[in-house]
PDB file of C-alpha atoms in Angstrom:
ATOM      1  CA  ASP P1136       0.000   0.000   0.000  1.00  0.00           C
ATOM      2  CA  VAL P1137       2.843   2.378   0.822  1.00  0.00           C
ATOM      3  CA  TRP P1138       4.520   1.864  -2.564  1.00  0.00           C
ATOM      4  CA  ARG P1139       1.179   2.191  -4.377  1.00  0.00           C
ATOM      5  CA  SER P1140       0.417   5.425  -2.500  1.00  0.00           C
ATOM      6  CA  LEU P1141       3.863   6.830  -3.232  1.00  0.00           C
ATOM      7  CA  GLY P1142       3.423   5.898  -6.901  1.00  0.00           C
ATOM      8  CA  GLN P1143       0.095   7.727  -7.005  1.00  0.00           C
ATOM      9  CA  GLY P1144       1.740  10.761  -5.397  1.00  0.00           C
ATOM     10  CA  VAL P1145       4.461  10.712  -8.037  1.00  0.00           C
ATOM     11  CA  GLY P1146       1.731  10.412 -10.673  1.00  0.00           C
ATOM     12  CA  ASP P1147       0.001  13.512  -9.276  1.00  0.00           C
ATOM     13  CA  PHE P1148       3.304  15.371  -9.316  1.00  0.00           C
ATOM     14  CA  GLU P1149       4.064  14.361 -12.894  1.00  0.00           C
ATOM     15  CA  ALA P1150       0.585  15.342 -14.063  1.00  0.00           C
ATOM     16  CA  TYR P1151       0.685  18.791 -12.465  1.00  0.00           C
ATOM     17  CA  ARG P1152       4.385  19.411 -11.980  1.00  0.00           C
ATOM     18  CA  SER P1153       4.429  23.183 -12.435  1.00  0.00           C
ATOM     19  CA  ASP P1154       1.337  23.667 -10.255  1.00  0.00           C
ATOM     20  CA  VAL P1155       2.760  21.572  -7.426  1.00  0.00           C
ATOM     21  CA  ILE P1156       6.163  23.256  -7.697  1.00  0.00           C
ATOM     22  CA  PHE P1157       4.463  26.664  -7.527  1.00  0.00           C
ATOM     23  CA  LEU P1158       2.566  25.713  -4.363  1.00  0.00           C
ATOM     24  CA  CYS P1159       5.642  24.131  -2.757  1.00  0.00           C
ATOM     25  CA  ALA P1160       7.794  27.129  -3.669  1.00  0.00           C
ATOM     26  CA  THR P1161       5.267  29.348  -1.915  1.00  0.00           C
ATOM     27  CA  TYR P1162       5.523  27.136   1.180  1.00  0.00           C
ATOM     28  CA  ALA P1163       9.342  27.355   1.057  1.00  0.00           C
ATOM     29  CA  LEU P1164       9.179  31.122   0.625  1.00  0.00           C
ATOM     30  CA  VAL P1165       7.116  31.444   3.786  1.00  0.00           C
ATOM     31  CA  GLY P1166       9.778  29.350   5.557  1.00  0.00           C
ATOM     32  CA  LEU P1167      12.504  31.693   4.345  1.00  0.00           C
ATOM     33  CA  VAL P1168      10.567  34.711   5.587  1.00  0.00           C
ATOM     34  CA  ILE P1169      10.244  33.052   9.000  1.00  0.00           C
ATOM     35  CA  ALA P1170      13.985  32.311   9.000  1.00  0.00           C
ATOM     36  CA  ARG P1171      14.759  35.931   8.132  1.00  0.00           C
ATOM     37  CA  LEU P1172      12.536  37.153  10.946  1.00  0.00           C
ATOM     38  CA  ALA P1173      14.281  34.774  13.361  1.00  0.00           C
ATOM     39  CA  LEU P1174      17.746  35.974  12.341  1.00  0.00           C
ATOM     40  CA  GLY P1175      16.755  39.626  12.396  1.00  0.00           C
ATOM     41  CA  GLY P1176      14.889  39.490  15.676  1.00  0.00           C
ATOM     42  CA  ASN P1177      17.578  37.981  17.915  1.00  0.00           C
ATOM     43  CA  LEU P1178      15.768  34.678  17.705  1.00  0.00           C
ATOM     44  CA  LEU P1179      18.779  32.766  16.414  1.00  0.00           C
ATOM     45  CA  PRO P1180      18.233  29.964  18.966  1.00  0.00           C
ATOM     46  CA  LEU P1181      14.771  29.419  17.480  1.00  0.00           C
ATOM     47  CA  LEU P1182      15.925  29.201  13.852  1.00  0.00           C
ATOM     48  CA  PHE P1183      16.165  25.397  13.794  1.00  0.00           C
ATOM     49  CA  PRO P1184      12.995  24.890  15.895  1.00  0.00           C
ATOM     50  CA  LEU P1185      11.164  27.265  13.526  1.00  0.00           C
ATOM     51  CA  ALA P1186      12.434  25.481  10.417  1.00  0.00           C
ATOM     52  CA  SER P1187      11.872  21.957  11.696  1.00  0.00           C
ATOM     53  CA  GLY P1188       8.671  22.840  13.509  1.00  0.00           C
ATOM     54  CA  PHE P1189       7.296  24.521  10.412  1.00  0.00           C
ATOM     55  CA  ALA P1190       6.772  20.968   9.154  1.00  0.00           C
ATOM     56  CA  ILE P1191       4.260  20.502  11.982  1.00  0.00           C
ATOM     57  CA  ILE P1192       1.883  22.793  10.119  1.00  0.00           C
ATOM     58  CA  GLY P1193       2.920  21.327   6.758  1.00  0.00           C
ATOM     59  CA  PRO P1194      -0.153  19.098   6.562  1.00  0.00           C
ATOM     60  CA  LEU P1195      -2.329  22.222   6.755  1.00  0.00           C
ATOM     61  CA  ALA P1196      -0.357  23.742   3.871  1.00  0.00           C
ATOM     62  CA  ALA P1197      -0.806  20.491   1.930  1.00  0.00           C
ATOM     63  CA  VAL P1198      -4.615  20.624   2.083  1.00  0.00           C
ATOM     64  CA  GLY P1199      -4.681  22.317  -1.321  1.00  0.00           C
ATOM     65  CA  LEU P1200      -2.550  19.521  -2.769  1.00  0.00           C
ATOM     66  CA  TYR P1201      -4.965  16.975  -1.282  1.00  0.00           C
ATOM     67  CA  GLU P1202      -7.796  18.763  -3.092  1.00  0.00           C
ATOM     68  CA  MET P1203      -5.893  18.721  -6.382  1.00  0.00           C
ATOM     69  CA  SER P1204      -5.242  15.006  -5.958  1.00  0.00           C
ATOM     70  CA  ARG P1205      -8.901  14.356  -5.131  1.00  0.00           C
ATOM     71  CA  ARG P1206     -10.043  16.216  -8.243  1.00  0.00           C
ATOM     72  CA  ARG P1207      -7.545  14.328 -10.410  1.00  0.00           C
ATOM     73  CA  GLU P1208      -8.796  11.014  -8.992  1.00  0.00           C
ATOM     74  CA  GLN P1209     -12.330  12.049 -10.027  1.00  0.00           C
ATOM     75  CA  GLY P1210     -11.101  12.742 -13.576  1.00  0.00           C
ATOM     76  CA  ALA P1211     -11.638  16.510 -13.357  1.00  0.00           C
ATOM     77  CA  SER P1212      -9.231  19.025 -14.876  1.00  0.00           C
ATOM     78  CA  VAL P1213      -6.828  20.483 -12.338  1.00  0.00           C
ATOM     79  CA  SER P1214      -4.624  23.576 -12.059  1.00  0.00           C
ATOM     80  CA  TRP P1215      -2.984  25.293  -9.110  1.00  0.00           C
ATOM     81  CA  ILE P1216      -6.031  27.493  -8.610  1.00  0.00           C
ATOM     82  CA  ASN P1217      -8.025  24.345  -7.756  1.00  0.00           C
ATOM     83  CA  ALA P1218      -5.963  24.048  -4.584  1.00  0.00           C
ATOM     84  CA  PHE P1219      -8.201  26.815  -3.245  1.00  0.00           C
ATOM     85  CA  ASP P1220     -11.344  24.799  -3.980  1.00  0.00           C
ATOM     86  CA  VAL P1221     -10.780  23.239  -0.579  1.00  0.00           C
ATOM     87  CA  LEU P1222     -12.269  26.469   0.803  1.00  0.00           C
ATOM     88  CA  LYS P1223     -15.609  25.293  -0.631  1.00  0.00           C
ATOM     89  CA  ALA P1224     -15.372  21.860   1.026  1.00  0.00           C
ATOM     90  CA  PRO P1225     -18.315  20.969   3.281  1.00  0.00           C
ATOM     91  CA  ALA P1226     -15.854  20.165   6.102  1.00  0.00           C
ATOM     92  CA  ILE P1227     -13.938  23.461   5.797  1.00  0.00           C
ATOM     93  CA  GLY P1228     -14.853  24.373   9.375  1.00  0.00           C
ATOM     94  CA  GLN P1229     -13.332  21.148  10.697  1.00  0.00           C
ATOM     95  CA  ILE P1230     -10.283  21.621   8.442  1.00  0.00           C
ATOM     96  CA  ALA P1231      -9.812  25.114   9.900  1.00  0.00           C
ATOM     97  CA  VAL P1232     -10.133  23.867  13.479  1.00  0.00           C
ATOM     98  CA  LEU P1233      -7.602  21.079  12.855  1.00  0.00           C
ATOM     99  CA  GLY P1234      -5.321  23.683  11.300  1.00  0.00           C
ATOM    100  CA  LEU P1235      -5.609  25.793  14.456  1.00  0.00           C
ATOM    101  CA  VAL P1236      -4.792  22.712  16.544  1.00  0.00           C
ATOM    102  CA  LEU P1237      -1.620  22.171  14.489  1.00  0.00           C
ATOM    103  CA  ILE P1238      -0.694  25.848  14.868  1.00  0.00           C
ATOM    104  CA  ALA P1239      -1.140  25.456  18.657  1.00  0.00           C
ATOM    105  CA  VAL P1240       1.117  22.364  18.572  1.00  0.00           C
ATOM    106  CA  PHE P1241       3.679  24.376  16.578  1.00  0.00           C
ATOM    107  CA  LEU P1242       3.615  27.293  19.032  1.00  0.00           C
ATOM    108  CA  THR P1243       3.869  24.897  21.977  1.00  0.00           C
ATOM    109  CA  TRP P1244       6.886  23.287  20.289  1.00  0.00           C
ATOM    110  CA  LEU P1245       8.521  26.711  19.976  1.00  0.00           C
ATOM    111  CA  GLY P1246       7.887  27.344  23.675  1.00  0.00           C
ATOM    112  CA  ALA P1247       9.384  23.972  24.580  1.00  0.00           C
ATOM    113  CA  ALA P1248      12.383  24.595  22.330  1.00  0.00           C
ATOM    114  CA  TRP P1249      12.971  27.956  23.987  1.00  0.00           C
ATOM    115  CA  LEU P1250      12.795  26.363  27.454  1.00  0.00           C
ATOM    116  CA  ILE P1251      15.296  23.697  26.392  1.00  0.00           C
ATOM    117  CA  PHE P1252      17.616  26.397  25.068  1.00  0.00           C
ATOM    118  CA  ASP P1253      17.185  28.541  28.160  1.00  0.00           C
ATOM    119  CA  HIS P1254      17.983  25.636  30.504  1.00  0.00           C
ATOM    120  CA  THR P1255      21.058  24.519  28.560  1.00  0.00           C
ATOM    121  CA  LEU P1256      22.807  27.353  26.699  1.00  0.00           C
ATOM    122  CA  GLY P1257      20.763  30.302  27.903  1.00  0.00           C
ATOM    123  CA  PRO P1258      20.112  32.853  29.181  1.00  0.00           C
ATOM    124  CA  ASN P1259      23.009  34.601  27.404  1.00  0.00           C
ATOM    125  CA  ILE P1260      21.950  34.451  23.774  1.00  0.00           C
ATOM    126  CA  PRO P1261      24.807  34.566  21.270  1.00  0.00           C
ATOM    127  CA  THR P1262      23.876  37.158  18.667  1.00  0.00           C
ATOM    128  CA  ALA P1263      26.197  35.965  15.890  1.00  0.00           C
ATOM    129  CA  PRO P1264      25.737  32.643  14.075  1.00  0.00           C
ATOM    130  CA  GLY P1265      29.403  31.567  14.482  1.00  0.00           C
ATOM    131  CA  PRO P1266      29.561  31.724  18.299  1.00  0.00           C
ATOM    132  CA  PHE P1267      26.070  30.262  18.560  1.00  0.00           C
ATOM    133  CA  LEU P1268      26.947  27.262  16.358  1.00  0.00           C
ATOM    134  CA  HIS P1269      30.189  26.750  18.274  1.00  0.00           C
ATOM    135  CA  SER P1270      28.223  26.700  21.545  1.00  0.00           C
ATOM    136  CA  VAL P1271      25.726  24.212  20.112  1.00  0.00           C
ATOM    137  CA  PHE P1272      28.177  21.715  18.645  1.00  0.00           C
ATOM    138  CA  PHE P1273      31.295  22.056  20.796  1.00  0.00           C
ATOM    139  CA  THR P1274      30.029  22.393  24.363  1.00  0.00           C
ATOM    140  CA  SER P1275      28.432  19.805  26.617  1.00  0.00           C
ATOM    141  CA  ALA P1276      25.452  22.109  27.219  1.00  0.00           C
ATOM    142  CA  GLY P1277      24.988  22.445  23.466  1.00  0.00           C
ATOM    143  CA  ARG P1278      25.015  18.685  22.973  1.00  0.00           C
ATOM    144  CA  ILE P1279      22.484  18.266  25.787  1.00  0.00           C
ATOM    145  CA  MET P1280      20.328  20.875  24.071  1.00  0.00           C
ATOM    146  CA  LEU P1281      20.576  18.983  20.759  1.00  0.00           C
ATOM    147  CA  VAL P1282      19.632  15.622  22.260  1.00  0.00           C
ATOM    148  CA  ALA P1283      16.795  17.057  24.358  1.00  0.00           C
ATOM    149  CA  GLY P1284      15.541  19.195  21.478  1.00  0.00           C
ATOM    150  CA  ILE P1285      15.534  16.323  19.021  1.00  0.00           C
ATOM    151  CA  ALA P1286      13.776  14.003  21.502  1.00  0.00           C
ATOM    152  CA  VAL P1287      11.114  16.543  22.419  1.00  0.00           C
ATOM    153  CA  GLY P1288      10.771  17.649  18.792  1.00  0.00           C
ATOM    154  CA  PHE P1289      10.196  14.028  17.770  1.00  0.00           C
ATOM    155  CA  CYS P1290       7.295  13.825  20.224  1.00  0.00           C
ATOM    156  CA  PHE P1291       5.734  16.993  18.800  1.00  0.00           C
ATOM    157  CA  ALA P1292       6.224  15.725  15.233  1.00  0.00           C
ATOM    158  CA  LEU P1293       4.667  12.370  16.121  1.00  0.00           C
ATOM    159  CA  LEU P1294       1.677  14.110  17.699  1.00  0.00           C
ATOM    160  CA  ALA P1295       1.200  16.317  14.625  1.00  0.00           C
ATOM    161  CA  MET P1296       1.439  13.299  12.333  1.00  0.00           C
ATOM    162  CA  MET P1297      -1.014  11.268  14.402  1.00  0.00           C
ATOM    163  CA  LEU P1298      -3.468  14.173  14.428  1.00  0.00           C
ATOM    164  CA  SER P1299      -3.351  14.881  10.718  1.00  0.00           C
ATOM    165  CA  VAL P1300      -1.911  12.099   8.535  1.00  0.00           C
ATOM    166  CA  VAL P1301      -5.359  10.712   7.716  1.00  0.00           C
ATOM    167  CA  ALA P1302      -7.566  13.452   9.156  1.00  0.00           C
ATOM    168  CA  PHE P1303      -6.841  16.192   6.598  1.00  0.00           C
ATOM    169  CA  PRO P1304      -7.261  14.006   3.487  1.00  0.00           C
ATOM    170  CA  LEU P1305     -10.400  12.496   5.040  1.00  0.00           C
ATOM    171  CA  LEU P1306     -11.878  15.929   5.764  1.00  0.00           C
ATOM    172  CA  VAL P1307     -11.076  17.106   2.237  1.00  0.00           C
ATOM    173  CA  ASP P1308     -12.799  14.044   0.798  1.00  0.00           C
ATOM    174  CA  ARG P1309     -15.795  13.698   3.128  1.00  0.00           C
ATOM    175  CA  ASP P1310     -18.022  15.802   5.336  1.00  0.00           C
ATOM    176  CA  ILE P1311     -17.416  14.038   8.647  1.00  0.00           C
ATOM    177  CA  GLY P1312     -16.864  15.203  12.168  1.00  0.00           C
ATOM    178  CA  LEU P1313     -13.461  16.362  13.324  1.00  0.00           C
ATOM    179  CA  ASP P1314     -13.445  13.863  16.183  1.00  0.00           C
ATOM    180  CA  THR P1315     -14.051  10.998  13.744  1.00  0.00           C
ATOM    181  CA  ALA P1316     -11.274  12.210  11.441  1.00  0.00           C
ATOM    182  CA  ILE P1317      -8.755  12.547  14.292  1.00  0.00           C
ATOM    183  CA  LYS P1318      -9.700   9.185  15.822  1.00  0.00           C
ATOM    184  CA  THR P1319      -9.321   7.564  12.399  1.00  0.00           C
ATOM    185  CA  SER P1320      -5.918   9.196  11.984  1.00  0.00           C
ATOM    186  CA  PHE P1321      -4.706   8.011  15.406  1.00  0.00           C
ATOM    187  CA  ARG P1322      -6.054   4.510  14.772  1.00  0.00           C
ATOM    188  CA  ALA P1323      -4.310   4.345  11.386  1.00  0.00           C
ATOM    189  CA  VAL P1324      -0.953   5.236  12.948  1.00  0.00           C
ATOM    190  CA  ILE P1325      -1.363   2.872  15.923  1.00  0.00           C
ATOM    191  CA  GLU P1326      -2.492  -0.054  13.773  1.00  0.00           C
ATOM    192  CA  ASN P1327       0.165   0.561  11.078  1.00  0.00           C
ATOM    193  CA  PRO P1328       3.252   1.793  12.945  1.00  0.00           C
ATOM    194  CA  GLN P1329       5.818   0.450  10.494  1.00  0.00           C
ATOM    195  CA  PRO P1330       4.543   2.087   7.282  1.00  0.00           C
ATOM    196  CA  MET P1331       3.549   5.219   9.189  1.00  0.00           C
TER     197      MET P1331
END
């Protein structure tokens, strides 16, 4: 099933390559803007948590791609503008609420990442990238921060995946309750841990 699903995803990409690249480039551009804000706002310690944690809300950004894939599966013509057809979905309210949940998970991750930084390398924040990177990779406190950050970040990523891996595509495809979509998503991950 995993290989078949990946093959279908590649098929979607090949069919609408420029549209998908446009949408993904937009997503990457938003990430670069966030990185610039982090570097310019003395938030250097949050640069990696912002970049890696931005993937927590990735499934929300992918909702338009799910809609394009759904339309293609139905045999309808598709262009990048159809990504916004998800706004007309009967379950758009539930999609928005799940998106807000993922944003809350993302913000909580940033708070946790800041606490990890503050309790290891902080409170003196290096303002230049060179000294900061040296502190991260060549001090015991920096290595503790890396290990703790990766472990805690994994838990946040797992939670985001369990919440959304099936829920968003299900909500795009069907008008069902949010609780049903989330329960289905959790059940899919628990019952299929290896492919998930």
